[in-house]
Tab-separated table of C-alpha atoms in Angstrom:
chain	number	residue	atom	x	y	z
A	20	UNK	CA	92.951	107.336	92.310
A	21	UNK	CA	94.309	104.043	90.817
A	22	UNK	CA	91.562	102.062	89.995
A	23	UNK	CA	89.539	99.586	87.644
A	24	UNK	CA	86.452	100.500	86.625
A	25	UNK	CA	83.421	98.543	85.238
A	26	UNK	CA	79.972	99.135	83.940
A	27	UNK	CA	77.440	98.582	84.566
A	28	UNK	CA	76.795	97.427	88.159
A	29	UNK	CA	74.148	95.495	87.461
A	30	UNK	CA	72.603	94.328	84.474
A	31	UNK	CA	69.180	92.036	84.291
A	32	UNK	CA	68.993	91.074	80.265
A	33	UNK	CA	67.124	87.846	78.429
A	34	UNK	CA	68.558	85.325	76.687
A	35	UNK	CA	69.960	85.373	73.214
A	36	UNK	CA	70.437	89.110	73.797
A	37	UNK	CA	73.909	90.662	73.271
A	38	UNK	CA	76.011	92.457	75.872
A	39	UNK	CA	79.163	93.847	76.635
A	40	UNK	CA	80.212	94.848	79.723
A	41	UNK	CA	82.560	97.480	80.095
A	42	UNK	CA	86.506	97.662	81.785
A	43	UNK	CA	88.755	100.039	81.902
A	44	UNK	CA	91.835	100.781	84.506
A	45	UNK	CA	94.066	103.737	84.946
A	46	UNK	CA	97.030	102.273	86.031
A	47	UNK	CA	98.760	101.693	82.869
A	48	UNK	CA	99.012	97.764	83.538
A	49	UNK	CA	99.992	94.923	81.138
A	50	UNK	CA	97.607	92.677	81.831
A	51	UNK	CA	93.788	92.811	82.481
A	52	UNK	CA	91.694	89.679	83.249
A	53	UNK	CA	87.985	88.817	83.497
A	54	UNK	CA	86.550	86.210	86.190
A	55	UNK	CA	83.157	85.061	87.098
A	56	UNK	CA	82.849	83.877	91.095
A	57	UNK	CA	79.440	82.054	91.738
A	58	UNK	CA	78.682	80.586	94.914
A	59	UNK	CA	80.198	77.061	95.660
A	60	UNK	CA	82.607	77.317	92.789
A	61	UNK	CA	84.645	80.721	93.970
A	62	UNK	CA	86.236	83.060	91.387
A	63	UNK	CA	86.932	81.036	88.154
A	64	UNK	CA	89.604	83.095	85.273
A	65	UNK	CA	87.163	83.375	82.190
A	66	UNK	CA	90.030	85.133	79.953
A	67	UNK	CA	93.211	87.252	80.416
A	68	UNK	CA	95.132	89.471	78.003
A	69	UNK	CA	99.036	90.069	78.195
A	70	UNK	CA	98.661	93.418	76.147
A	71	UNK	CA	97.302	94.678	73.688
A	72	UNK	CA	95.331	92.719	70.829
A	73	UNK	CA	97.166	89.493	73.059
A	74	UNK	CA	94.527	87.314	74.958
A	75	UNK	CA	94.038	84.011	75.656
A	76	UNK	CA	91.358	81.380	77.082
A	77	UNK	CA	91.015	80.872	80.726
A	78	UNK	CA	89.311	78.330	82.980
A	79	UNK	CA	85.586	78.811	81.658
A	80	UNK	CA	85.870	80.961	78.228
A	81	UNK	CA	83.072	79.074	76.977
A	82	UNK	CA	80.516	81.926	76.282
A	83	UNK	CA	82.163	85.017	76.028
A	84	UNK	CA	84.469	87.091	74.085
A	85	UNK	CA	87.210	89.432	74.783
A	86	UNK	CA	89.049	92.140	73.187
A	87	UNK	CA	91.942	94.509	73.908
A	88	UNK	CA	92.279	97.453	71.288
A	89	UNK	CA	93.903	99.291	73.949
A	90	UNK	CA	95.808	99.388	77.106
A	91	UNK	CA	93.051	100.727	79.588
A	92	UNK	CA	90.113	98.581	78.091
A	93	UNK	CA	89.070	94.861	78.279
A	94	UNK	CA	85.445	94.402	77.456
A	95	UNK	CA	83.773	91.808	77.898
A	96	UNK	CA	81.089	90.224	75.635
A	97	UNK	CA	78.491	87.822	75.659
A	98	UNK	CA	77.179	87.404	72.269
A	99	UNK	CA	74.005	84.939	72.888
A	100	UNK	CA	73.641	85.114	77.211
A	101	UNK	CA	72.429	82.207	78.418
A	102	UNK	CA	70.984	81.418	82.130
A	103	UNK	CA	74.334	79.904	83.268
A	104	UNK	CA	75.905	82.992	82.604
A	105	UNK	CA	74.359	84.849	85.572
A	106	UNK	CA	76.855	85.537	87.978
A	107	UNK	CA	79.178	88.202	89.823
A	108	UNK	CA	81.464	89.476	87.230
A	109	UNK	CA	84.894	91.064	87.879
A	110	UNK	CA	87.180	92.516	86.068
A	111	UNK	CA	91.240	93.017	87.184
A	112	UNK	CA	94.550	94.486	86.547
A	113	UNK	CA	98.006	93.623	86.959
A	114	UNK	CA	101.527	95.105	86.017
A	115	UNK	CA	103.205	91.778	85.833
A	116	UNK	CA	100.812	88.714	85.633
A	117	UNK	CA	99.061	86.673	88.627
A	118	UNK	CA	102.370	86.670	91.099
A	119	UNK	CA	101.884	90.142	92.566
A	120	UNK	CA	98.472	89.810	92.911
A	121	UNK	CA	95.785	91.474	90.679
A	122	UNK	CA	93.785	94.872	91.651
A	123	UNK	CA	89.958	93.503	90.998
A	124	UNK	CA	86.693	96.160	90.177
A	125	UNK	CA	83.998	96.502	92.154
A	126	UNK	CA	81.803	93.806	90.181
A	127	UNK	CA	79.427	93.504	87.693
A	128	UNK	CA	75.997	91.358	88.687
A	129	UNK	CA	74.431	90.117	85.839
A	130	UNK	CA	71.153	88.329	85.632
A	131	UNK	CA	70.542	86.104	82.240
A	132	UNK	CA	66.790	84.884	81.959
B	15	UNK	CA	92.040	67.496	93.846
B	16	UNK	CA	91.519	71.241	93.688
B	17	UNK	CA	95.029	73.308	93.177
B	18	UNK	CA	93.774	75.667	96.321
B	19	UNK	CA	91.486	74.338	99.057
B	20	UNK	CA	90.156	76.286	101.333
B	21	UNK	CA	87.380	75.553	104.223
B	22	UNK	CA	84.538	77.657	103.273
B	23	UNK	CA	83.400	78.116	107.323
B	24	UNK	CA	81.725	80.301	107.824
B	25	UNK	CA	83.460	81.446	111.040
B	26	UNK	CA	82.351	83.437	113.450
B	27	UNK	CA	84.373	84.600	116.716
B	28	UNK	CA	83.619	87.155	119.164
B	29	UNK	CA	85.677	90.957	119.245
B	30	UNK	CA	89.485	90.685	120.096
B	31	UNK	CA	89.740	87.059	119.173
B	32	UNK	CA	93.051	85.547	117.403
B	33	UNK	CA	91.491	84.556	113.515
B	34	UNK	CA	93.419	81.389	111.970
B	35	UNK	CA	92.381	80.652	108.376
B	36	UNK	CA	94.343	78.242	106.167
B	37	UNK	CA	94.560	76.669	102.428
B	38	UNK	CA	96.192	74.132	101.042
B	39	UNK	CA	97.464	73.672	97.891
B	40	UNK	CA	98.657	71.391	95.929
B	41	UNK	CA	101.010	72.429	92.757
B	42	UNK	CA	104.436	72.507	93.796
B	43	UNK	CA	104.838	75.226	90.930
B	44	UNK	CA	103.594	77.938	93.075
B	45	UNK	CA	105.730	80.333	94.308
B	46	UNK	CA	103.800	83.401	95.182
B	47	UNK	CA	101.058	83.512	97.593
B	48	UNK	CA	97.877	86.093	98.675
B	49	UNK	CA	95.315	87.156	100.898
B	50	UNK	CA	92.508	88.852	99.424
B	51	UNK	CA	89.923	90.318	101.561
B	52	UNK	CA	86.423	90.947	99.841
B	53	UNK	CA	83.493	92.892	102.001
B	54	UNK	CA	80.309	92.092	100.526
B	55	UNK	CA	79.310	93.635	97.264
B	56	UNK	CA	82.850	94.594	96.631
B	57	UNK	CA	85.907	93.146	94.440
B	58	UNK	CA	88.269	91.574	95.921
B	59	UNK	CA	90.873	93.609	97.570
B	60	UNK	CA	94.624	92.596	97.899
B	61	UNK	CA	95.497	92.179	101.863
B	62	UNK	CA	98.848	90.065	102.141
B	63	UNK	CA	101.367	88.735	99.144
B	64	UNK	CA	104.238	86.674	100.572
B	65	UNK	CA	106.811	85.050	98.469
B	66	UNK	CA	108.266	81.518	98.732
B	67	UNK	CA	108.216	80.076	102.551
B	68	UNK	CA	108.518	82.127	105.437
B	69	UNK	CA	106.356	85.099	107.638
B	70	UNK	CA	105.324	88.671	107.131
B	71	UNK	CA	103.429	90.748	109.213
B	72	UNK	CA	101.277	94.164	108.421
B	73	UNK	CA	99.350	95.797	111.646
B	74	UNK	CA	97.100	92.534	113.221
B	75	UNK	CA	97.548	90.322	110.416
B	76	UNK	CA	100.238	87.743	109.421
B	77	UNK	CA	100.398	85.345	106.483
B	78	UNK	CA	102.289	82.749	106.890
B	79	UNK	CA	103.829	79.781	104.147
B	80	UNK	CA	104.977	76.642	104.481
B	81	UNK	CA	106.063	74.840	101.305
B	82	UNK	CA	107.243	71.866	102.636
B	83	UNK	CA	103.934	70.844	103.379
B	84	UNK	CA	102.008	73.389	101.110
B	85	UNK	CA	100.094	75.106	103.901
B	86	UNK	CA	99.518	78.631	104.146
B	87	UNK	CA	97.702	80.783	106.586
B	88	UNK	CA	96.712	84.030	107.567
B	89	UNK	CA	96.065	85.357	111.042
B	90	UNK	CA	94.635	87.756	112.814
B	91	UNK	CA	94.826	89.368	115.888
B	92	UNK	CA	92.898	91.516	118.282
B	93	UNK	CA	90.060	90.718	115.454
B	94	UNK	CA	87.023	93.583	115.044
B	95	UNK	CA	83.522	93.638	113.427
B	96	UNK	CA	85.091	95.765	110.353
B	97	UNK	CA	86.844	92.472	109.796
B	98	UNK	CA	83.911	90.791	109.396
B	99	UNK	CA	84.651	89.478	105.327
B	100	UNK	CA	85.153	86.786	103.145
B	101	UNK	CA	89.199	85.539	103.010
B	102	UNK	CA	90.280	83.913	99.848
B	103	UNK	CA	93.771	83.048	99.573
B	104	UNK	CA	95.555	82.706	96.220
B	105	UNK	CA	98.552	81.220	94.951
B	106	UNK	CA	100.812	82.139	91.736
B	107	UNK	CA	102.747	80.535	89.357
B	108	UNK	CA	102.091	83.439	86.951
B	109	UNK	CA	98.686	82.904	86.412
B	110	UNK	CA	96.533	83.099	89.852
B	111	UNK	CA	94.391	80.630	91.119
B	112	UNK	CA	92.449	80.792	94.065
B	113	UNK	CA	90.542	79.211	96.911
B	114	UNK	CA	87.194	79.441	97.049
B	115	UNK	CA	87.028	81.844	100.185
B	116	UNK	CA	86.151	81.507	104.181
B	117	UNK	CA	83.525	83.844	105.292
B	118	UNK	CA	84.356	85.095	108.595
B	119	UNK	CA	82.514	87.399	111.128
B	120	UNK	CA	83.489	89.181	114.118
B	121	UNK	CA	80.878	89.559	116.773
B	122	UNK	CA	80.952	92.770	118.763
């Protein structure tokens, strides 16, 4: 089944503490993006990658790191979480950038206190 | 002023209604255009893509864009409780940007 996965589900952590959160898709697409949606504010592009070892900043980068060794995995990393970081994490796919739409993973809710 | 507005409802409409959600948008750039449908706890799940202006129509639902005035909408018909989601519509230019979703529910 095509799909994206991400892990964990959900995550409760304390400040200051690392993380990385997991994301890995089976579809063999170019590009792989991470946003955060929160409440009020809707899904907000935190960074994207065009291939491999290519990324680049998106809307709200401040606070996390990416990296794409290979073609199936973006993780995500937070290297000092802060309490603004909780939120609804997703991570997506896409053969050919944003204009044919982006297959999304079921979510990753992480809590930051 | 946002790139994608969208009215955040919620709305809520009884079994078999007609469902009219719209966004505006306001980058000329844009030339693709989405309907993602997202059930609670879940990611976001691709449910129309039209390109440019024009219509297209899957089962009950229709998406519909208007670049001349930079409105688009999605409809649905004969509406049911399995329905019941939050709608975001998105727009592309390459990179995809997206309204902030209308929660809508469908009362048996």
């Amino acid at each position: 089944e095509a799909q994206v996965t991400q892990n964990p589900r959900y995550l409760i952590t304390v400040t200051g503490k690392k993380l990385t959160v997991t994301c890995s898709q089976n579809m063999n697409h170019e590009y792989m993006s991470w946003y955060r949606q929160d409440p009020g504010l809707g899904l907000r592009q935190i960074y994207y990658s065009m291939n491999v070892e290519v990324t680049d900043k998106g809307d709200v980068p401040e606070g996390y790191k990416v990296s794409r060794k290979e073609k199936r995995n973006f993780p995500l990393i937070l290297e000092s979480p802060s309490p603004n970081q909780t939120s609804l994490y997703f991570c997506a796919s896409s053969l050919n950038g944003g204009n044919y739409g982006y297959t999304f993973g079921s979510g990753t809710r992480l809590t930051v206190v | 002023q946002k790139e994608v507005e969208q009215d955040p409802g919620p709305l809520s409409v009884p079994e078999g209604a007609i469902v009219s959600l719209n966004c505006t948008y306001s980058n000329s750039a844009f030339q693709y255009f989405m309907w993602y449908r997202q059930y609670s706890r879940k990611g976001p799940e691709l449910l129309m893509y039209t390109y440019s202006s024009g219509n297209k129509e899957d089962g009950r639902f229709t998406a519909q864009v208007d670049k001349s005035s930079k409105y688009i909408s999605l409809f649905i018909r004969d509406s049911q409780p399995s329905d019941s989601a939050t709608y975001l519509c998105a727009c592309s230019n390459y990179k995809l940007t997206f309204g902030k979703g209308t929660l809508l529910t469908v009362n048996p």
